[in-house]
XYZ file of N, CA, C and O in Angstrom:
612
model
N -91.959 -98.087 -116.328
C -91.068 -99.542 -116.169
C -90.265 -99.375 -114.924
O -90.266 -100.396 -114.463
N -90.076 -98.231 -114.445
C -89.153 -98.221 -113.128
C -90.482 -98.965 -111.920
O -89.647 -99.431 -110.918
N -91.431 -98.578 -112.089
C -92.263 -99.303 -111.180
C -92.319 -100.793 -111.040
O -92.731 -101.622 -110.249
N -92.409 -101.122 -112.608
C -92.354 -102.577 -112.440
C -91.032 -103.185 -112.098
O -91.054 -104.402 -111.466
N -89.965 -102.719 -112.261
C -88.741 -103.472 -111.659
C -88.763 -103.104 -110.335
O -88.511 -104.007 -109.464
N -89.322 -102.335 -109.460
C -89.345 -102.301 -108.171
C -90.392 -102.896 -107.303
O -89.900 -104.065 -106.621
N -91.129 -103.351 -108.505
C -92.445 -104.246 -107.882
C -91.773 -105.978 -107.938
O -91.801 -106.590 -107.131
N -90.995 -105.947 -109.078
C -90.513 -107.747 -109.363
C -89.084 -107.471 -108.242
O -89.228 -108.748 -107.812
N -88.419 -106.464 -107.851
C -87.037 -107.039 -106.859
C -88.054 -107.198 -105.582
O -87.324 -107.687 -104.616
N -89.195 -106.344 -104.897
C -89.765 -106.455 -103.957
C -90.532 -108.020 -103.768
O -90.454 -108.572 -102.678
N -90.596 -108.763 -105.258
C -91.230 -110.023 -104.785
C -90.361 -110.934 -104.475
O -90.360 -111.902 -104.091
N -89.017 -110.729 -105.105
C -87.781 -111.610 -104.566
C -87.434 -111.428 -103.536
O -86.727 -112.478 -102.906
N -87.375 -110.204 -102.845
C -86.859 -110.095 -101.367
C -87.367 -110.929 -100.179
O -86.750 -111.273 -99.467
N -88.697 -111.251 -100.408
C -89.255 -112.341 -99.331
C -88.395 -113.728 -99.467
O -88.101 -114.248 -98.560
N -88.096 -114.104 -100.883
C -87.407 -115.489 -100.900
C -86.018 -115.414 -100.234
O -85.514 -116.115 -99.944
N -85.291 -114.245 -100.661
C -83.987 -113.765 -100.503
C -84.210 -114.036 -98.696
O -82.755 -114.289 -98.143
N -84.802 -113.704 -98.097
C -84.945 -113.108 -96.631
C -85.161 -114.760 -96.073
O -84.488 -114.944 -95.163
N -86.096 -115.464 -96.922
C -86.427 -116.902 -96.332
C -84.608 -117.778 -96.549
O -84.419 -118.439 -95.930
N -84.358 -117.571 -97.543
C -82.970 -118.212 -97.724
C -81.960 -117.796 -96.826
O -81.269 -118.740 -96.089
N -81.959 -116.475 -96.305
C -81.116 -116.311 -95.624
C -81.156 -116.891 -93.792
O -80.334 -117.104 -93.380
N -82.283 -116.619 -93.831
C -82.987 -117.442 -92.502
C -82.523 -118.974 -92.336
O -82.384 -119.571 -91.383
N -82.816 -119.302 -93.436
C -82.660 -120.394 -93.282
C -81.000 -121.344 -93.216
O -80.509 -122.091 -92.684
N -80.290 -119.980 -93.665
C -78.580 -120.340 -93.543
C -78.244 -120.055 -92.446
O -77.098 -120.374 -92.027
N -79.057 -119.210 -91.631
C -78.525 -118.818 -90.162
C -77.778 -119.820 -89.383
O -76.938 -119.875 -88.713
N -78.708 -120.727 -89.149
C -77.884 -122.148 -88.564
C -76.823 -122.711 -88.871
O -75.791 -122.993 -87.941
N -76.386 -122.530 -90.175
C -75.296 -123.234 -90.964
C -73.873 -121.922 -90.553
O -73.117 -122.629 -90.162
N -74.591 -120.752 -90.424
C -73.090 -119.971 -89.921
C -73.086 -120.245 -88.365
O -71.800 -119.929 -88.271
N -73.851 -120.195 -87.631
C -73.845 -120.610 -86.330
C -73.222 -121.682 -85.889
O -72.044 -121.872 -85.105
N -73.466 -122.921 -86.586
C -72.432 -124.131 -86.688
C -71.218 -124.070 -86.867
O -70.100 -124.365 -86.464
N -70.957 -123.050 -87.970
C -69.776 -122.762 -88.535
C -68.782 -121.987 -87.373
O -67.393 -122.275 -87.397
N -69.416 -121.148 -86.873
C -68.641 -120.428 -85.769
C -68.069 -121.420 -84.612
O -67.015 -121.364 -84.002
N -69.385 -122.078 -84.404
C -68.846 -123.463 -83.320
C -67.908 -124.182 -83.940
O -66.795 -124.589 -82.926
N -67.440 -124.630 -85.374
C -66.531 -125.376 -85.423
C -65.352 -124.367 -85.175
O -64.028 -124.865 -85.226
N -65.157 -123.144 -85.848
C -64.008 -121.955 -85.783
C -63.820 -122.207 -84.721
O -62.393 -122.035 -84.470
N -64.801 -121.777 -83.480
C -63.962 -121.821 -82.031
C -63.581 -122.895 -81.331
O -62.306 -122.859 -81.059
N -63.739 -123.994 -81.714
C -63.344 -125.324 -81.545
C -61.675 -125.658 -82.599
O -60.884 -125.438 -81.444
N -61.546 -124.922 -83.383
C -60.376 -125.139 -83.894
C -59.307 -124.059 -83.400
O -58.337 -124.212 -83.259
N -60.103 -122.952 -82.995
C -59.341 -121.766 -82.460
C -58.585 -122.302 -80.807
O -57.424 -122.170 -80.725
N -59.388 -122.981 -80.196
C -59.192 -123.551 -79.065
C -57.822 -124.637 -79.352
O -56.731 -124.573 -78.339
N -57.924 -125.410 -80.439
C -56.825 -126.356 -80.557
C -55.550 -125.760 -80.638
O -54.693 -126.049 -80.743
N -55.745 -124.639 -81.855
C -54.745 -123.922 -81.860
C -53.934 -122.933 -80.701
O -52.493 -122.908 -80.814
N -54.778 -122.497 -79.999
C -54.333 -121.905 -78.617
C -53.809 -123.197 -77.770
O -52.399 -122.759 -77.137
N -54.159 -124.318 -77.693
C -53.589 -125.353 -76.965
C -52.125 -125.563 -77.587
O -51.333 -125.897 -76.954
N -52.081 -125.694 -79.120
C -50.925 -125.642 -79.594
C -49.856 -124.915 -79.517
O -48.588 -125.207 -79.121
N -50.249 -123.701 -79.595
C -49.279 -122.561 -79.422
C -48.661 -122.624 -78.134
O -47.520 -122.643 -77.736
N -49.480 -122.836 -76.765
C -49.078 -122.975 -75.716
C -47.990 -124.136 -75.459
O -46.805 -123.811 -75.152
N -48.170 -125.235 -76.084
C -47.065 -126.272 -76.140
C -45.847 -125.942 -76.971
O -45.061 -126.197 -76.575
N -46.059 -125.369 -77.819
C -45.276 -125.194 -79.168
C -43.905 -124.129 -78.381
O -42.830 -123.991 -78.536
N -44.675 -123.246 -77.843
C -43.744 -121.997 -76.831
C -43.270 -122.350 -75.710
O -42.668 -122.131 -74.724
N -43.673 -123.806 -75.057
C -43.028 -124.422 -73.761
C -43.607 -123.813 -72.923
O -42.881 -123.551 -71.624
N -44.720 -122.956 -73.060
C -45.461 -122.346 -71.658
C -46.178 -123.221 -70.972
O -46.148 -124.686 -71.407
N -46.191 -123.147 -69.827
C -47.093 -123.941 -69.278
C -48.624 -124.065 -69.700
O -49.122 -123.284 -70.328
N -48.991 -125.278 -69.622
C -50.355 -125.821 -70.157
C -51.270 -124.946 -69.632
O -51.641 -124.503 -68.405
N -52.276 -124.358 -70.745
C -53.485 -123.680 -70.103
C -54.802 -124.408 -70.048
O -54.804 -125.606 -70.717
N -54.988 -123.918 -68.438
C -56.129 -124.672 -67.909
C -57.227 -125.243 -68.355
O -57.943 -124.077 -69.337
N -57.786 -126.336 -68.216
C -59.081 -126.638 -69.121
C -60.008 -125.731 -69.060
O -61.036 -125.196 -70.173
N -60.068 -125.142 -67.681
C -61.415 -124.155 -67.426
C -61.284 -123.060 -68.583
O -62.053 -122.338 -69.051
N -59.928 -122.593 -68.395
C -59.844 -121.425 -69.270
C -59.992 -121.704 -70.710
O -60.903 -120.961 -71.577
N -59.615 -122.969 -71.251
C -59.798 -123.376 -72.632
C -61.275 -123.419 -72.750
O -61.815 -122.962 -74.166
N -61.787 -123.726 -71.959
C -63.564 -123.919 -72.371
C -64.095 -122.754 -72.045
O -65.106 -122.525 -73.172
N -63.666 -121.700 -71.496
C -64.409 -120.503 -71.608
C -63.850 -119.435 -72.897
O -64.803 -119.375 -73.636
N -62.727 -120.112 -73.722
C -62.539 -119.702 -74.951
C -63.274 -120.484 -76.014
O -63.396 -119.730 -76.981
N -63.373 -121.561 -75.653
C -64.406 -122.350 -76.678
C -65.970 -122.254 -76.552
O -66.720 -121.819 -77.370
N -66.469 -121.390 -75.452
C -67.751 -120.816 -75.004
C -68.113 -119.701 -75.461
O -69.183 -119.174 -76.034
N -67.179 -118.429 -75.335
C -67.420 -116.821 -75.437
C -67.282 -116.984 -77.124
O -66.359 -117.360 -77.969
N -68.263 -116.354 -77.892
C -68.628 -116.309 -79.219
C -67.676 -114.718 -79.349
O -68.490 -113.818 -79.475
N -66.666 -115.004 -79.979
C -65.651 -113.883 -80.135
C -66.297 -113.135 -81.310
O -66.125 -112.035 -81.698
N -66.872 -113.762 -82.213
C -67.444 -113.070 -83.424
C -68.414 -111.998 -83.042
O -68.801 -111.115 -83.653
N -69.289 -111.722 -81.842
C -69.819 -110.947 -81.223
C -69.290 -109.835 -80.600
O -69.607 -108.758 -80.365
N -67.697 -109.828 -80.761
C -67.010 -108.688 -79.964
C -66.209 -108.223 -81.074
O -65.553 -107.247 -80.448
N -66.367 -108.497 -82.149
C -65.694 -107.596 -83.213
C -66.455 -106.813 -84.242
O -67.724 -107.225 -84.146
N -66.103 -105.694 -84.740
C -67.231 -105.081 -86.003
C -67.351 -106.079 -86.852
O -66.914 -107.316 -87.287
N -68.582 -105.640 -87.690
C -69.191 -106.427 -88.716
C -68.127 -106.726 -89.583
O -68.019 -107.725 -90.193
N -67.391 -105.985 -90.169
C -66.279 -105.943 -91.031
C -65.181 -106.961 -90.788
O -64.372 -107.339 -91.607
N -65.543 -107.041 -89.618
C -64.086 -108.483 -89.006
C -64.742 -109.534 -88.800
O -64.097 -110.502 -88.413
N -66.053 -109.826 -88.975
C -66.840 -111.111 -88.433
C -66.143 -112.492 -88.970
O -65.546 -113.478 -88.467
N -65.783 -112.247 -90.464
C -65.093 -113.411 -91.021
C -63.703 -113.833 -90.627
O -63.362 -115.017 -90.800
N -62.955 -112.845 -89.822
C -61.966 -113.098 -89.152
C -61.548 -113.169 -87.696
O -60.709 -113.680 -87.122
N -63.092 -113.250 -87.092
C -63.147 -113.848 -85.667
C -62.444 -114.690 -85.278
O -61.932 -114.397 -83.867
N -62.341 -115.752 -85.727
C -61.774 -116.792 -85.244
C -60.357 -116.992 -85.866
O -59.641 -118.241 -85.576
N -59.636 -116.223 -86.247
C -58.169 -116.187 -86.528
C -57.230 -115.925 -85.222
O -57.879 -115.126 -84.400
N -56.317 -116.567 -84.822
C -55.722 -116.412 -83.892
C -54.658 -115.085 -84.113
O -53.631 -115.351 -84.120
N -55.355 -114.083 -83.890
C -54.534 -112.547 -84.086
C -55.603 -111.607 -83.502
O -56.573 -111.789 -83.889
N -54.795 -110.418 -83.143
C -55.757 -109.411 -82.974
C -56.033 -108.774 -84.042
O -55.851 -108.898 -85.201
N -57.546 -107.916 -83.989
C -57.986 -107.573 -84.879
C -58.653 -105.948 -84.868
O -58.807 -106.007 -83.325
N -58.695 -105.107 -85.224
C -58.964 -103.971 -85.193
C -60.491 -103.776 -84.599
O -61.164 -104.598 -85.302
N -60.600 -102.872 -83.618
C -62.098 -102.746 -83.197
C -62.539 -101.167 -83.109
O -63.909 -100.853 -82.728
N -61.824 -100.170 -83.631
C -62.072 -98.948 -83.952
C -61.160 -98.367 -82.789
O -60.831 -98.862 -81.814
N -61.259 -97.105 -82.837
C -60.278 -95.857 -82.065
C -59.106 -96.295 -81.493
O -58.530 -96.032 -80.497
N -58.329 -96.977 -82.836
C -57.159 -97.118 -82.703
C -56.664 -98.478 -81.458
O -55.338 -98.623 -81.083
N -57.747 -99.345 -81.286
C -57.690 -100.302 -80.412
C -57.826 -101.620 -81.333
O -58.441 -101.806 -82.342
N -57.554 -102.496 -80.666
C -57.733 -104.113 -81.081
C -58.175 -105.163 -79.943
O -58.277 -104.568 -78.958
N -59.029 -105.950 -80.567
C -59.216 -107.295 -79.713
C -58.056 -108.112 -79.964
O -57.388 -108.411 -80.767
N -57.478 -108.454 -78.643
C -56.229 -109.271 -78.413
C -56.184 -110.773 -79.160
O -57.460 -111.257 -79.465
N -55.142 -111.308 -79.512
C -54.945 -112.464 -79.932
C -55.226 -113.354 -79.032
O -55.227 -113.434 -78.128
N -56.344 -114.257 -79.623
C -56.886 -115.133 -78.545
C -55.755 -116.114 -77.514
O -55.983 -116.451 -76.668
N -54.777 -116.303 -78.219
C -53.919 -117.382 -77.630
C -52.992 -116.215 -76.295
O -53.085 -116.668 -75.412
N -52.927 -115.339 -76.789
C -52.466 -114.079 -75.509
C -53.757 -113.902 -74.575
O -53.427 -113.834 -73.360
N -54.991 -114.004 -74.808
C -56.120 -113.976 -73.970
C -56.332 -114.911 -73.121
O -56.325 -115.163 -71.741
N -56.049 -116.314 -73.392
C -55.842 -117.404 -72.840
C -54.665 -117.617 -71.952
O -54.633 -118.010 -70.681
N -53.494 -117.164 -72.415
C -52.202 -116.980 -71.658
C -52.317 -116.114 -70.522
O -51.841 -116.335 -69.271
N -52.873 -114.966 -70.766
C -53.205 -113.966 -69.772
C -53.926 -114.705 -68.472
O -54.075 -114.143 -67.615
N -55.127 -115.183 -69.008
C -56.330 -115.262 -68.088
C -55.717 -116.675 -67.503
O -55.653 -116.270 -65.995
N -54.569 -117.202 -67.848
C -54.064 -118.669 -67.495
C -53.089 -118.065 -66.283
O -52.914 -118.617 -65.148
N -52.191 -116.996 -66.640
C -51.280 -116.616 -65.898
C -51.976 -115.961 -64.599
O -51.434 -115.627 -63.383
N -53.117 -115.370 -64.565
C -54.013 -114.892 -63.475
C -54.432 -115.985 -62.575
O -54.564 -115.439 -61.331
N -54.362 -117.127 -63.032
C -55.145 -118.278 -62.034
C -56.147 -117.955 -61.166
O -56.327 -118.116 -60.337
N -57.494 -117.598 -62.212
C -58.474 -117.426 -61.822
C -59.467 -118.533 -60.940
O -59.174 -119.792 -61.391
N -60.024 -118.153 -60.230
C -60.744 -118.752 -58.726
C -62.144 -118.635 -58.831
O -62.579 -117.425 -59.048
N -63.188 -119.489 -58.824
C -64.251 -118.914 -58.910
C -65.037 -118.336 -57.764
O -65.897 -117.544 -57.971
N -64.357 -117.938 -56.456
C -64.513 -117.036 -55.835
C -63.938 -115.549 -56.038
O -64.367 -114.615 -55.521
N -63.050 -115.465 -56.979
C -62.179 -114.125 -57.362
C -63.070 -113.135 -57.834
O -64.415 -113.176 -58.276
N -62.830 -111.890 -57.575
C -63.219 -110.809 -58.172
C -62.097 -109.889 -58.761
O -61.167 -109.726 -58.182
N -62.398 -109.856 -60.278
C -61.210 -109.165 -60.696
C -61.442 -108.024 -61.388
O -62.686 -107.400 -61.589
N -60.498 -106.927 -61.483
C -60.883 -105.479 -62.014
C -59.979 -105.738 -63.238
O -58.893 -105.673 -63.392
N -60.736 -105.237 -64.330
C -59.892 -105.360 -65.839
C -59.709 -103.945 -65.900
O -60.814 -103.062 -66.207
N -58.710 -103.293 -66.455
C -58.617 -101.962 -66.756
C -58.358 -102.023 -68.474
O -57.338 -102.306 -68.902
N -59.212 -101.233 -69.280
C -59.175 -101.234 -70.600
C -59.813 -102.164 -71.167
O -59.377 -103.495 -71.403
N -61.083 -102.434 -71.314
C -62.485 -103.268 -71.393
C -62.190 -103.191 -73.044
O -62.474 -104.729 -73.247
N -62.249 -102.278 -73.553
C -61.574 -102.517 -75.288
C -63.185 -102.795 -76.016
O -64.144 -102.701 -75.687
N -63.294 -104.032 -76.391
C -64.443 -104.937 -76.742
C -65.189 -105.550 -75.747
O -66.267 -105.851 -75.938
N -64.585 -106.065 -74.848
C -65.536 -106.696 -73.596
C -64.977 -108.231 -73.936
O -65.412 -109.170 -72.846
N -64.219 -108.504 -74.796
C -64.029 -110.011 -75.027
C -63.118 -110.413 -73.676
O -63.785 -111.755 -73.322
N -62.204 -109.759 -73.135
C -61.377 -110.489 -71.864
C -62.412 -110.566 -70.872
O -62.198 -111.375 -69.943
N -63.247 -109.682 -70.684
C -64.083 -109.609 -69.522
C -64.971 -110.994 -69.585
O -65.901 -111.604 -68.774
N -65.621 -111.057 -70.654
C -66.508 -111.806 -71.191
C -65.592 -113.626 -70.916
O -66.535 -114.576 -70.297
N -64.440 -113.912 -71.046
C -63.909 -114.894 -71.069
C -63.432 -115.008 -69.247
O -63.946 -116.370 -68.702
N -63.454 -114.058 -68.865
C -63.359 -113.759 -67.534
C -64.415 -114.367 -66.804
O -64.529 -115.118 -65.694
N -65.426 -113.980 -66.977
C -66.886 -113.628 -66.429
C -67.369 -115.440 -66.197
O -67.967 -115.600 -65.250
N -66.920 -116.256 -66.826
C -67.452 -117.499 -66.528
C -66.087 -118.474 -65.515
O -66.183 -119.610 -65.466
N -65.369 -117.707 -65.243
C -64.687 -118.135 -64.549
C -64.458 -117.504 -62.811
O -63.766 -118.496 -62.444
N -64.789 -116.429 -62.642
C -64.653 -115.933 -61.698
C -66.127 -115.380 -61.076
O -66.942 -115.524 -61.959
N -66.110 -114.985 -59.628
C -67.494 -114.401 -59.126
C -67.709 -113.331 -59.685
O -69.104 -112.965 -60.138
N -66.961 -112.404 -59.961
C -67.370 -110.937 -60.542
C -66.383 -109.995 -61.452
O -65.171 -110.412 -60.850
N -66.558 -109.792 -62.496
C -65.690 -109.061 -63.362
C -66.051 -107.336 -63.463
O -67.213 -106.992 -63.763
N -65.070 -106.410 -62.689
C -65.476 -104.953 -62.910
C -64.674 -104.746 -64.242
O -63.375 -105.292 -64.210
N -65.031 -104.159 -65.221
C -64.246 -103.407 -66.294
C -64.098 -102.173 -66.379
O -65.302 -101.599 -66.259
N -63.301 -101.477 -66.708
C -63.289 -99.831 -67.031
C -62.660 -99.540 -68.428
O -61.706 -100.123 -68.735
N -62.986 -98.581 -69.256
C -62.550 -98.267 -70.179
C -62.915 -96.561 -70.536
O -63.599 -95.878 -70.195
N -61.721 -95.964 -70.751
C -61.573 -94.709 -71.082
C -62.353 -94.156 -72.609
O -62.477 -92.916 -72.568
N -62.375 -94.784 -73.103
C -62.763 -94.543 -74.948
C -64.506 -94.952 -74.624
O -64.862 -96.099 -74.488
N -65.375 -93.633 -74.593
C -66.648 -93.912 -74.343
C -67.103 -94.809 -75.198
O -68.092 -95.471 -74.903
N -67.088 -94.493 -76.483
C -67.624 -95.557 -77.543
C -67.400 -96.827 -77.104
O -68.125 -97.840 -77.388
N -66.391 -97.075 -77.170
C -65.914 -98.295 -76.924
C -66.637 -99.056 -75.468
O -66.983 -100.283 -75.429
N -66.657 -98.286 -74.339
C -67.040 -98.890 -73.383
C -68.612 -99.133 -73.559
O -69.429 -99.768 -72.669
N -69.305 -98.091 -74.063
C -71.055 -98.483 -74.454
C -70.926 -99.617 -75.366
O -72.255 -100.239 -75.101
N -69.995 -100.173 -76.631
C -70.258 -101.143 -77.196
C -70.039 -102.196 -76.367
O -70.740 -103.176 -76.612
N -69.101 -102.287 -75.642
C -68.752 -103.586 -74.499
C -69.760 -103.773 -73.562
O -70.472 -104.799 -73.622
N -70.514 -102.573 -73.041
C -71.462 -102.907 -72.077
C -72.830 -103.273 -72.615
O -73.335 -104.381 -72.309
N -73.072 -102.847 -74.049
C -74.295 -103.516 -74.753
C -73.943 -105.192 -75.144
O -74.834 -105.856 -74.796
N -72.595 -105.531 -75.267
C -72.401 -106.903 -75.741
C -72.520 -107.492 -74.260
O -72.690 -108.941 -74.317
N -72.189 -107.117 -73.126
C -71.962 -108.089 -71.889
C -73.201 -108.219 -71.167
O -73.020 -108.798 -70.460
N -74.188 -107.502 -71.439
C -75.339 -107.652 -70.704
C -75.973 -108.757 -71.205
O -75.996 -109.555 -72.350
């Protein structure tokens, strides 16, 4: 009887796999929509806080970088919430509004070279990489440095 159950379960597995593969583009589109909503929220936060408007190129970089790729699997569902998320080792990926604000205050130019101290997940470095000529980033927590290095390649 166990062999029959295993066999029956195995025959259903390919169907489940096909269903999952068909759903992947939907998830990707959902992430794009969530990123767009997040950028609108960041823009709103800046105006509400009476901060200087965040530059369009910074907002475009926030809209382009896929934040869900910079968080642990268990946090993917929360990736596009405008809040910090734990990434392990007592560290967090910053709130997107703060990333946008810090990047805007930096006033990045296409010819700039930036040194980031504290790579963490690599999200800030990814945001900067679309705005400047080169980003150097250092991280003292070896596991985070390795994970960020893999993500940023």
